[in-house]
């Protein structure tokens, strides 16, 4: 919660009213807020009717055993049927579901709903042939290619929960996830295109398999999409395990009758960072999750499925890709864009070109991307005609007012509302956001909970704070797309999210927030040991464990420091083992030891976790009970005056750290 955010908050008086034409045809109107508040279950039942149920539910919510909820009790449905088949049955089979654009220029594929149905059915049949049964877990480790969506829906179709692991994660990160959810099959590709080059994926799966095998867990099959055609090497293929996608999926039958599953049947597990080193497997189930995605995608983006062309730039490896590329948009039957690569490839402005070419009308991206475009200058987007855009969305981290206004002005031509959407892996779908045709927007504020959702900002005691004050952001009522538990660890679920405000029964997932003088919410960032780097959640402990696993490292402390481009950046403080202490003498930014440690974190977790800065220090600031005082390290990392040191066990430590740094630290 930096001073800058607070001062912005104090001075922000810009308001953007909904455009008249949008307001006139808005999907929801202002009355929805009161209606939903008066009868939340009735409201959610109404939203559940967006889906096609095989068997209707008997009870909307069973909250008799909090915090374990059941939604749409007794209802049965198939998620893949809802995302694909029903649109074909309704006569919309020829409609494009996915305009896919590969990173290499000219590499494109349009997939209609009818084609998607056939492909998902083939993949479902192939998975069954590989031995996947209802309830088995399937891991998906793919680039942004249509097969990623097909694989997810094929799993959903046969009731095999998927766990998608972001393709940028390393083999270690993959291995720990495979083991935690005991994935029977992994779906991957030889590689994918990133920044103009083919980058391998399959070798990481091989490494991860070797690692899980060492702990006694064997993945049975690896299904491999040929994307780049790159050489897998001598060791790169194991006939007993590896199977080409084109060998088993292409020839499979396109007929597959979807089975209806219980509304509470597990749909997927998505791993996310928590305050301890071990990632949490967030479990989402079928009915409530799909209701949440379909409703919010329709309401928050004011979706007109017949005419809109929608594009969410997230990776399917994150929850945003799950809810707002796969389940929400496809349940709503919209046409969407899926892009494989980075915004700069082959040239800056690729995204704007795609918007112009495909006449994208709804665009959903992250503040970190917006800030990087601001830096490049408006000449690049100005070269394109983006008049097709009518709504812009932002997600993943607080969007600073300057970026919000730039986004609205330069990308949206001042016509488009910006919806700043707050939600989390755990919430499954958007919780707090303006409604573009109903409420005004205010740069920097996520505004108020959407109809059906109840949020508050409370103090330590759980008492709501008055307007103009800050506190903890909580959700006060259950909601259909809420996580059901942490995979295999109910107690951790209770402890992590429901213990802080147990008395009130509030859900708390670690964000601080302010209520401004109008009562609108400003999410200020995490209050726990979780960082948000470019909209990606990383745990400080996880990176510390990675650092400490390096043979030269004795101790490590990681903090998130404010960063102009990425929101927060990883800053690490490292104490070397005695026998390597001489390497600390010249341990500036370009030094071997810093490069070595950076490389180590990249290998252990993945490039997104690479520290921006590693400072080799002689000591770490600790309290008498041995707890590292990250607050002080954050002061150092953010170049502030060091705060109160009176609770330090040894108050000279900060001086030692500052002295040690004056020679060696970088100043980026
Ligand atoms: C942050 C991503 C401010 C927040 C969907 C949250 C935001 C975490 C916003 C969840 C927003 C997400 N304004 N902060 N609009 N959206 N966050 O699980 O700290 O990857 O707790 O889900 O991102 O990250 P996750």
XYZ file of C-alpha atoms in Angstrom, residues 19-662:
644
model
C -22.185 5.407 -22.905
C -25.865 6.032 -23.673
C -26.209 3.319 -26.325
C -24.588 0.760 -24.069
C -26.801 1.723 -21.151
C -29.916 1.521 -23.311
C -29.216 -2.085 -24.268
C -27.416 -3.266 -21.124
C -27.789 -6.915 -20.115
C -28.391 -5.993 -16.507
C -29.988 -2.894 -15.090
C -29.528 -1.176 -11.753
C -32.418 -3.047 -10.171
C -30.347 -6.268 -10.257
C -28.319 -5.105 -7.257
C -31.333 -4.871 -4.966
C -33.030 -7.893 -6.385
C -29.943 -10.042 -5.825
C -29.409 -8.672 -2.328
C -33.003 -9.368 -1.352
C -32.867 -12.977 -2.522
C -29.340 -14.154 -3.382
C -30.310 -17.786 -3.865
C -33.204 -16.837 -6.105
C -30.843 -14.650 -8.098
C -28.275 -17.427 -8.489
C -30.980 -19.896 -9.484
C -31.933 -17.472 -12.231
C -28.293 -17.370 -13.381
C -28.079 -21.156 -13.292
C -30.757 -21.201 -15.949
C -28.157 -19.921 -18.401
C -26.896 -23.486 -18.450
C -28.453 -26.645 -19.769
C -29.027 -29.087 -16.940
C -29.610 -32.770 -17.423
C -31.332 -32.904 -14.054
C -32.482 -29.783 -12.291
C -31.263 -29.096 -8.746
C -33.480 -29.551 -5.673
C -31.703 -26.964 -3.547
C -29.686 -23.921 -4.626
C -27.266 -23.869 -1.705
C -26.398 -26.240 1.083
C -24.419 -24.195 3.624
C -25.136 -26.464 6.567
C -21.480 -27.333 7.018
C -19.558 -24.102 6.432
C -17.091 -23.394 4.967
C -17.861 -26.439 2.826
C -20.567 -25.455 0.387
C -22.691 -27.364 -2.068
C -24.426 -25.516 -4.859
C -27.306 -26.678 -7.025
C -27.668 -29.784 -4.935
C -28.998 -32.751 -6.862
C -28.436 -31.023 -10.203
C -26.591 -32.869 -12.958
C -24.885 -31.485 -16.051
C -21.919 -31.834 -18.361
C -19.619 -28.819 -18.638
C -18.344 -29.674 -22.127
C -21.883 -30.202 -23.399
C -22.721 -26.733 -22.104
C -19.673 -25.184 -23.747
C -19.971 -26.883 -27.107
C -22.721 -29.347 -28.005
C -25.671 -27.254 -27.043
C -24.619 -24.458 -29.383
C -24.388 -26.950 -32.236
C -27.790 -28.402 -31.333
C -29.203 -24.890 -31.378
C -28.114 -24.506 -34.997
C -24.975 -22.483 -34.377
C -22.503 -25.168 -35.400
C -21.053 -23.048 -38.196
C -20.273 -20.163 -35.921
C -16.577 -19.624 -35.233
C -15.783 -20.523 -31.647
C -12.072 -19.791 -31.851
C -10.068 -17.594 -34.169
C -6.694 -19.013 -33.324
C -3.571 -17.073 -34.222
C -0.194 -18.701 -33.900
C 2.806 -16.566 -33.243
C 4.520 -17.178 -36.610
C 2.905 -14.806 -39.121
C 0.147 -16.409 -41.178
C -0.232 -19.409 -38.887
C -3.964 -19.261 -38.159
C -6.911 -21.599 -37.669
C -10.613 -20.869 -37.366
C -12.554 -23.481 -35.442
C -16.337 -23.572 -35.544
C -18.472 -24.859 -32.707
C -19.264 -27.974 -34.775
C -15.558 -28.625 -35.347
C -14.837 -28.009 -31.703
C -17.503 -30.526 -30.734
C -15.953 -33.171 -32.980
C -12.447 -32.466 -31.757
C -13.433 -32.508 -28.090
C -15.300 -35.774 -28.642
C -12.308 -37.338 -30.397
C -10.009 -36.275 -27.599
C -12.465 -37.606 -25.009
C -12.545 -40.960 -26.774
C -8.757 -40.990 -27.004
C -8.383 -40.267 -23.298
C -10.758 -43.101 -22.477
C -8.664 -45.403 -24.682
C -5.571 -44.324 -22.782
C -7.229 -45.531 -19.609
C -8.562 -42.279 -18.183
C -11.721 -42.855 -16.177
C -14.132 -40.486 -14.463
C -12.401 -39.001 -11.429
C -8.835 -39.572 -12.711
C -6.704 -36.449 -12.860
C -5.146 -35.275 -16.112
C -2.401 -32.656 -16.220
C -2.235 -30.264 -19.157
C 1.059 -28.539 -19.962
C 0.586 -26.847 -23.307
C 1.237 -23.624 -25.158
C -1.651 -21.406 -26.241
C -2.884 -23.658 -29.007
C -6.457 -24.856 -29.606
C -5.540 -28.290 -28.265
C -5.244 -26.715 -24.801
C -8.935 -25.847 -24.871
C -9.837 -29.141 -26.512
C -7.919 -31.050 -23.843
C -9.618 -29.208 -20.997
C -13.066 -29.767 -22.438
C -12.316 -33.408 -23.215
C -11.423 -33.925 -19.564
C -14.553 -32.124 -18.429
C -16.590 -34.228 -20.820
C -15.518 -37.487 -19.211
C -15.443 -36.120 -15.669
C -11.672 -36.332 -15.299
C -10.556 -33.229 -13.368
C -7.817 -31.374 -15.210
C -4.947 -29.503 -13.754
C -3.426 -27.079 -16.196
C 0.147 -26.155 -15.447
C 1.386 -22.915 -17.008
C 3.826 -23.709 -19.840
C 6.340 -21.243 -18.379
C 6.746 -23.330 -15.246
C 9.814 -25.494 -14.839
C 9.955 -29.259 -14.552
C 10.204 -28.999 -10.772
C 7.050 -26.970 -10.499
C 5.349 -29.424 -12.855
C 6.595 -32.430 -10.888
C 5.267 -31.162 -7.579
C 1.850 -30.570 -9.111
C 1.766 -33.961 -10.818
C 2.564 -35.628 -7.532
C 0.148 -33.591 -5.466
C -2.834 -34.434 -7.629
C -1.509 -37.828 -8.764
C -2.071 -37.115 -12.438
C -2.476 -40.262 -14.478
C -1.889 -38.653 -17.864
C -0.044 -35.519 -18.975
C -1.040 -33.713 -22.156
C 1.772 -31.647 -23.601
C 3.391 -30.553 -26.881
C 6.836 -30.846 -28.375
C 7.055 -27.091 -27.888
C 5.426 -23.763 -28.595
C 6.354 -20.436 -30.156
C 7.403 -17.607 -27.873
C 9.224 -14.464 -28.947
C 9.822 -15.720 -32.424
C 11.403 -19.041 -31.529
C 10.277 -22.578 -30.853
C 10.657 -23.325 -27.186
C 10.575 -26.892 -25.948
C 8.037 -28.286 -23.497
C 8.291 -32.058 -23.765
C 11.765 -32.324 -22.167
C 10.389 -30.667 -19.028
C 7.702 -33.342 -18.857
C 10.351 -36.048 -19.155
C 12.322 -34.460 -16.342
C 9.221 -34.061 -14.210
C 8.340 -37.719 -14.769
C 11.780 -38.774 -13.626
C 11.356 -36.636 -10.523
C 7.945 -37.980 -9.595
C 9.163 -41.531 -10.231
C 11.943 -40.948 -7.725
C 9.268 -40.239 -5.122
C 7.358 -43.368 -6.082
C 4.689 -41.845 -8.291
C 4.496 -42.827 -11.966
C 2.628 -40.926 -14.651
C 1.091 -43.540 -16.954
C 0.847 -41.793 -20.299
C 2.042 -38.619 -21.957
C -0.019 -37.370 -24.874
C 2.048 -35.104 -27.108
C 0.759 -32.534 -29.592
C 3.144 -31.848 -32.456
C 3.234 -28.082 -32.589
C 6.729 -26.999 -33.596
C 8.060 -30.217 -35.078
C 11.269 -29.737 -33.137
C 13.602 -32.632 -32.548
C 12.902 -34.440 -29.293
C 16.325 -36.052 -29.224
C 17.405 -39.629 -28.645
C 16.132 -39.740 -25.101
C 13.070 -37.700 -25.899
C 10.607 -40.459 -26.591
C 9.540 -43.371 -24.432
C 7.381 -45.799 -26.404
C 5.895 -47.258 -23.256
C 4.564 -43.891 -22.135
C 4.585 -41.305 -24.926
C 1.812 -41.122 -27.488
C 1.371 -38.608 -30.300
C -1.875 -36.672 -30.200
C -2.274 -37.022 -33.991
C -1.925 -40.795 -33.712
C -4.673 -41.286 -31.162
C -6.944 -38.251 -31.388
C -7.154 -37.643 -35.132
C -8.368 -41.151 -35.827
C -10.750 -41.392 -32.875
C -14.494 -41.264 -33.328
C -16.073 -37.803 -33.287
C -19.084 -39.359 -31.572
C -19.120 -39.223 -27.831
C -22.205 -38.997 -25.650
C -21.504 -36.739 -22.707
C -22.462 -38.099 -19.334
C -24.173 -35.793 -16.855
C -22.226 -35.387 -13.620
C -23.297 -34.208 -10.217
C -23.113 -30.424 -9.861
C -20.425 -30.950 -7.212
C -18.302 -33.257 -9.363
C -14.704 -31.905 -9.403
C -14.041 -29.973 -12.599
C -10.451 -28.931 -12.072
C -7.615 -28.245 -9.715
C -5.617 -25.060 -10.262
C -2.444 -24.581 -8.267
C -1.769 -21.169 -6.850
C 0.727 -19.637 -4.479
C -0.019 -19.288 -0.820
C 1.970 -18.085 2.126
C 3.840 -21.336 2.541
C 6.146 -22.882 0.006
C 3.721 -25.576 -1.091
C 1.316 -24.423 -3.813
C -2.338 -24.913 -3.028
C -4.482 -27.007 -5.331
C -7.659 -24.958 -5.586
C -10.609 -27.225 -6.313
C -13.498 -26.054 -8.442
C -16.563 -28.165 -9.081
C -18.845 -28.301 -12.072
C -22.222 -26.620 -11.612
C -21.565 -23.604 -9.419
C -18.308 -22.765 -11.164
C -19.878 -22.828 -14.609
C -22.797 -20.708 -13.409
C -20.343 -18.148 -11.997
C -18.302 -18.006 -15.198
C -21.259 -17.818 -17.569
C -23.100 -15.189 -15.533
C -20.120 -12.885 -14.904
C -18.847 -13.120 -18.465
C -22.292 -12.093 -19.677
C -22.911 -9.393 -17.073
C -19.501 -7.775 -16.593
C -18.663 -7.604 -20.297
C -22.273 -6.901 -21.250
C -21.852 -9.731 -23.698
C -23.899 -9.885 -26.884
C -22.941 -13.375 -28.012
C -24.408 -12.926 -31.516
C -22.255 -9.974 -32.454
C -19.326 -9.677 -30.094
C -15.810 -10.812 -30.871
C -14.148 -11.372 -27.546
C -10.479 -11.608 -26.663
C -8.879 -12.392 -23.329
C -5.084 -12.310 -23.505
C -4.471 -14.476 -20.430
C -2.734 -17.831 -20.690
C -4.928 -20.890 -20.211
C -2.444 -21.907 -17.545
C -3.929 -19.334 -15.157
C -7.391 -19.088 -13.712
C -8.272 -16.179 -15.990
C -7.730 -18.480 -18.939
C -9.938 -21.121 -17.362
C -12.850 -18.847 -16.516
C -12.636 -16.253 -19.279
C -11.222 -18.149 -22.243
C -12.644 -21.589 -21.747
C -15.651 -21.940 -19.481
C -17.361 -18.523 -19.484
C -17.035 -17.533 -23.147
C -17.741 -21.001 -24.513
C -20.719 -21.571 -22.207
C -22.023 -18.287 -23.621
C -21.351 -19.365 -27.206
C -19.343 -16.322 -28.236
C -16.676 -16.032 -30.946
C -13.269 -15.429 -29.439
C -9.638 -14.882 -30.309
C -6.880 -17.127 -29.006
C -3.311 -15.923 -29.558
C -0.261 -18.066 -29.000
C 2.543 -15.586 -28.645
C 3.850 -12.404 -27.128
C 2.631 -8.886 -27.989
C 5.974 -7.907 -29.557
C 6.274 -10.740 -32.038
C 7.038 -10.395 -34.879
C 6.717 -6.684 -34.161
C 5.355 -4.315 -31.557
C 1.699 -3.702 -32.032
C 0.775 -7.277 -32.940
C -2.140 -7.174 -30.511
C -3.573 -4.022 -32.085
C -3.247 -5.587 -35.487
C -5.254 -8.592 -34.285
C -7.953 -6.297 -32.886
C -8.176 -4.477 -36.204
C -8.115 -7.618 -38.342
C -10.702 -9.555 -36.356
C -12.791 -6.570 -35.241
C -12.493 -7.451 -31.587
C -15.224 -5.771 -29.550
C -14.396 -6.890 -25.997
C -10.798 -6.967 -24.861
C -9.610 -8.276 -21.484
C -5.994 -7.939 -20.399
C -3.711 -7.145 -17.460
C -2.348 -3.849 -16.109
C 1.249 -5.010 -16.540
C 0.667 -5.295 -20.296
C -1.042 -1.911 -20.422
C 1.873 -0.263 -18.641
C 4.350 -1.781 -21.068
C 2.351 -0.397 -24.010
C 2.236 3.022 -22.390
C 6.006 2.965 -22.340
C 6.216 2.106 -26.029
C 4.133 5.159 -26.811
C 0.772 5.673 -28.416
C 2.131 5.833 -31.977
C 2.075 2.053 -32.125
C -1.610 1.468 -31.287
C -2.539 4.641 -33.181
C -1.537 2.950 -36.406
C -4.532 0.633 -36.143
C -8.253 1.095 -36.455
C -9.667 -0.231 -33.210
C -13.100 1.303 -33.512
C -14.658 -2.167 -33.131
C -13.814 -2.117 -29.412
C -16.704 -1.385 -27.099
C -15.583 -2.707 -23.718
C -12.155 -3.048 -22.114
C -11.346 -5.147 -19.085
C -8.470 -5.346 -16.647
C -7.526 -8.086 -14.217
C -4.727 -9.465 -12.111
C -3.512 -6.553 -10.045
C -4.527 -3.034 -9.161
C -4.619 -0.834 -12.242
C -3.175 2.558 -11.459
C -5.366 5.481 -12.547
C -2.839 6.657 -15.159
C -2.833 3.277 -16.868
C -6.611 3.079 -16.673
C -7.040 6.457 -18.321
C -4.446 5.675 -20.989
C -6.160 2.349 -21.739
C -9.541 3.992 -22.064
C -8.226 6.906 -24.112
C -5.641 5.367 -26.424
C -6.964 1.849 -26.879
C -10.643 2.578 -26.365
C -10.772 5.952 -28.117
C -12.619 7.307 -25.075
C -15.728 5.371 -26.137
C -15.199 2.268 -24.100
C -15.869 1.711 -20.434
C -13.035 -0.014 -18.594
C -14.091 -2.748 -16.211
C -11.512 -3.269 -13.485
C -12.380 -6.767 -12.318
C -11.252 -8.077 -8.950
C -11.294 -11.787 -8.296
C -8.960 -14.691 -7.524
C -8.203 -18.280 -8.408
C -10.208 -19.131 -5.310
C -13.280 -17.092 -6.198
C -13.457 -18.747 -9.627
C -15.144 -15.783 -11.247
C -15.321 -11.984 -11.057
C -16.568 -10.649 -7.716
C -16.013 -6.884 -7.788
C -16.328 -4.796 -10.926
C -18.315 -1.986 -12.447
C -21.077 -3.028 -14.838
C -20.253 -1.179 -18.057
C -23.807 -0.296 -19.025
C -25.065 0.363 -15.524
C -22.521 1.972 -13.238
C -19.917 4.636 -13.800
C -16.210 3.882 -13.690
C -13.585 5.589 -11.614
C -9.916 5.147 -12.592
C -8.160 2.882 -10.127
C -11.228 1.535 -8.384
C -12.802 -1.884 -8.876
C -15.964 -0.189 -7.551
C -18.534 -2.468 -5.899
C -19.431 -6.168 -5.811
C -21.486 -7.333 -8.772
C -25.109 -8.352 -8.161
C -25.188 -11.618 -6.211
C -21.851 -11.033 -4.471
C -21.388 -9.528 -1.006
C -18.065 -7.983 -0.060
C -16.918 -5.767 2.783
C -13.805 -4.049 4.023
C -13.292 -4.828 7.699
C -10.845 -4.057 10.480
C -8.885 -6.587 12.582
C -12.040 -7.413 14.529
C -14.112 -8.015 11.453
C -16.107 -4.810 11.810
C -16.861 -2.965 8.564
C -14.765 0.183 8.218
C -16.437 3.497 7.409
C -16.041 5.182 4.035
C -12.641 6.741 3.671
C -10.864 3.962 5.596
C -8.897 0.865 4.772
C -8.841 -2.706 5.993
C -9.172 -6.306 4.863
C -11.262 -7.304 1.894
C -13.711 -10.094 2.744
C -16.589 -11.837 1.045
C -19.453 -12.131 3.469
C -21.716 -14.644 1.713
C -20.953 -17.870 -0.157
C -21.103 -17.738 -3.974
C -21.521 -20.514 -6.547
C -18.018 -20.461 -8.089
C -16.222 -20.456 -4.736
C -13.423 -22.933 -4.248
C -14.667 -26.047 -2.472
C -11.431 -26.957 -0.736
C -7.691 -27.292 -1.226
C -7.024 -30.547 -2.989
C -6.362 -33.184 -0.355
C -6.205 -30.708 2.508
C -9.538 -29.596 3.982
C -7.849 -28.275 7.102
C -5.583 -25.975 5.125
C -8.682 -24.718 3.318
C -10.358 -23.837 6.602
C -7.209 -22.319 8.104
C -6.191 -20.290 5.090
C -9.450 -18.672 4.124
C -11.929 -18.966 6.968
C -10.037 -18.721 10.225
C -9.152 -15.036 10.331
C -12.796 -13.949 10.543
C -14.199 -17.199 11.859
C -16.626 -15.517 14.187
C -18.275 -13.645 11.328
C -17.951 -16.520 8.867
C -16.209 -14.306 6.304
C -13.970 -15.488 3.505
C -10.566 -13.796 3.539
C -7.954 -14.361 0.878
C -5.276 -11.861 1.689
C -6.032 -8.527 0.006
C -6.081 -5.148 1.637
C -8.591 -2.610 0.410
C -9.835 0.923 0.921
C -13.364 2.227 0.793
C -13.324 5.725 -0.650
C -15.662 8.501 0.347
C -18.322 7.135 -2.008
C -17.966 3.625 -0.581
C -16.221 2.355 -3.737
C -13.482 -0.238 -3.292
C -9.806 0.184 -4.099
C -7.935 -3.083 -3.873
C -4.479 -2.232 -2.611
C -2.677 -5.546 -2.916
C -1.742 -8.468 -0.745
C -1.354 -8.198 2.988
C 0.291 -11.618 3.316
C 3.524 -13.061 1.997
C 2.251 -13.395 -1.516
C 3.580 -11.195 -4.298
C 1.894 -10.166 -7.474
C 4.359 -9.970 -10.345
C 2.787 -9.045 -13.671
C -0.513 -10.318 -12.356
C 0.995 -13.662 -11.379
C 0.805 -14.816 -7.825
C 4.074 -15.928 -6.335
C 4.784 -16.883 -2.789
C 7.812 -15.402 -1.088
C 8.379 -18.687 0.729
C 8.377 -20.674 -2.488
C 11.159 -18.539 -3.952
C 13.052 -18.609 -0.672
C 12.929 -22.408 -0.688
C 14.238 -22.406 -4.230
C 17.135 -20.151 -3.260
C 17.992 -22.139 -0.171
C 18.088 -25.330 -2.218
C 21.182 -23.910 -3.943
C 24.344 -25.345 -2.356
C 25.955 -21.949 -1.829
C 22.995 -20.398 -0.021
C 22.624 -20.462 3.742
C 19.551 -18.271 4.160
C 17.264 -16.264 1.948
C 14.469 -13.771 2.364
C 12.309 -12.605 -0.500
C 10.081 -9.576 -0.674
C 7.936 -8.027 -3.346
C 9.053 -4.496 -4.150
C 7.058 -1.960 -6.106
C 7.945 -2.065 -9.783
C 6.865 0.340 -12.463
C 6.376 -2.340 -15.103
C 5.376 -5.492 -13.303
C 3.486 -4.060 -10.319
C 5.748 -5.881 -7.942
C 9.142 -7.427 -8.541
C 10.936 -10.209 -6.736
C 13.767 -8.928 -4.535
C 15.884 -11.472 -2.736
C 18.263 -11.077 0.181
C 20.687 -13.941 0.416
C 23.256 -15.039 2.961
C 25.908 -17.296 1.461
C 27.325 -20.313 3.273
C 30.610 -19.582 5.026
C 32.758 -21.477 2.545
C 31.414 -19.295 -0.284
C 31.494 -16.012 1.544
C 34.393 -14.682 -0.498
C 32.072 -14.709 -3.499
C 30.053 -12.085 -1.671
C 32.852 -9.561 -1.958
C 32.051 -8.674 -5.491
C 28.436 -9.685 -5.637
C 26.967 -6.823 -7.644
C 24.252 -7.210 -10.265
C 26.450 -8.568 -12.999
C 28.389 -10.941 -10.781
C 28.646 -14.661 -11.315
C 27.021 -15.564 -8.045
C 23.972 -13.387 -8.680
C 23.618 -14.779 -12.198
C 23.987 -18.286 -10.847
C 21.268 -17.793 -8.236
C 18.936 -16.150 -10.719
C 19.389 -19.077 -13.058
C 18.711 -21.446 -10.207
C 15.351 -19.860 -9.358
C 14.430 -19.874 -13.030
C 15.170 -23.569 -13.193
C 13.374 -24.436 -9.966
C 10.204 -22.448 -10.528
C 10.264 -20.757 -13.918
C 11.207 -17.462 -15.558
C 8.338 -15.525 -13.930
C 9.882 -16.088 -10.509
C 13.354 -14.837 -11.489
C 14.420 -12.176 -8.975
C 14.811 -8.693 -10.389
C 17.422 -8.114 -7.770
C 19.489 -10.394 -5.568
C 21.373 -8.794 -2.737
C 24.052 -10.785 -1.002
C 23.971 -9.718 2.643
C 25.844 -10.725 5.800
C 22.722 -10.957 7.989
C 18.943 -10.804 7.821
C 16.809 -8.678 10.119
C 15.020 -10.914 12.603
C 12.808 -10.472 15.608
C 13.777 -12.076 18.895
C 11.584 -15.026 18.004
C 13.471 -15.442 14.744
C 10.849 -14.130 12.354
C 12.326 -12.265 9.409
C 11.148 -8.661 9.330
C 10.245 -8.349 5.697
C 8.878 -4.879 6.258
C 12.434 -3.650 6.722
C 13.708 -5.530 3.713
C 10.921 -4.008 1.674
C 12.136 -0.600 2.792
C 15.574 -1.457 1.452
C 14.241 -2.909 -1.784
C 12.060 0.121 -2.400
C 14.847 2.541 -1.450
C 12.967 4.006 1.465
C 14.187 5.127 4.794
C 14.354 2.087 7.054
C 11.339 1.921 9.378
C 11.132 1.106 13.036
C 13.855 -1.355 14.046
C 13.119 -1.570 17.755
C 11.763 -5.117 17.613
C 14.899 -6.453 15.941
C 16.928 -8.960 17.937
C 20.054 -7.149 16.800
C 19.402 -3.586 15.794
C 22.739 -3.166 14.028
C 21.762 -5.647 11.336
C 20.087 -3.090 9.118
C 23.198 -0.977 9.182
C 25.259 -3.981 8.146
C 22.870 -4.680 5.293
C 22.858 -1.094 4.073
C 26.655 -0.897 4.264
C 27.085 -4.160 2.427
C 24.775 -2.921 -0.287
C 26.285 0.455 -0.887
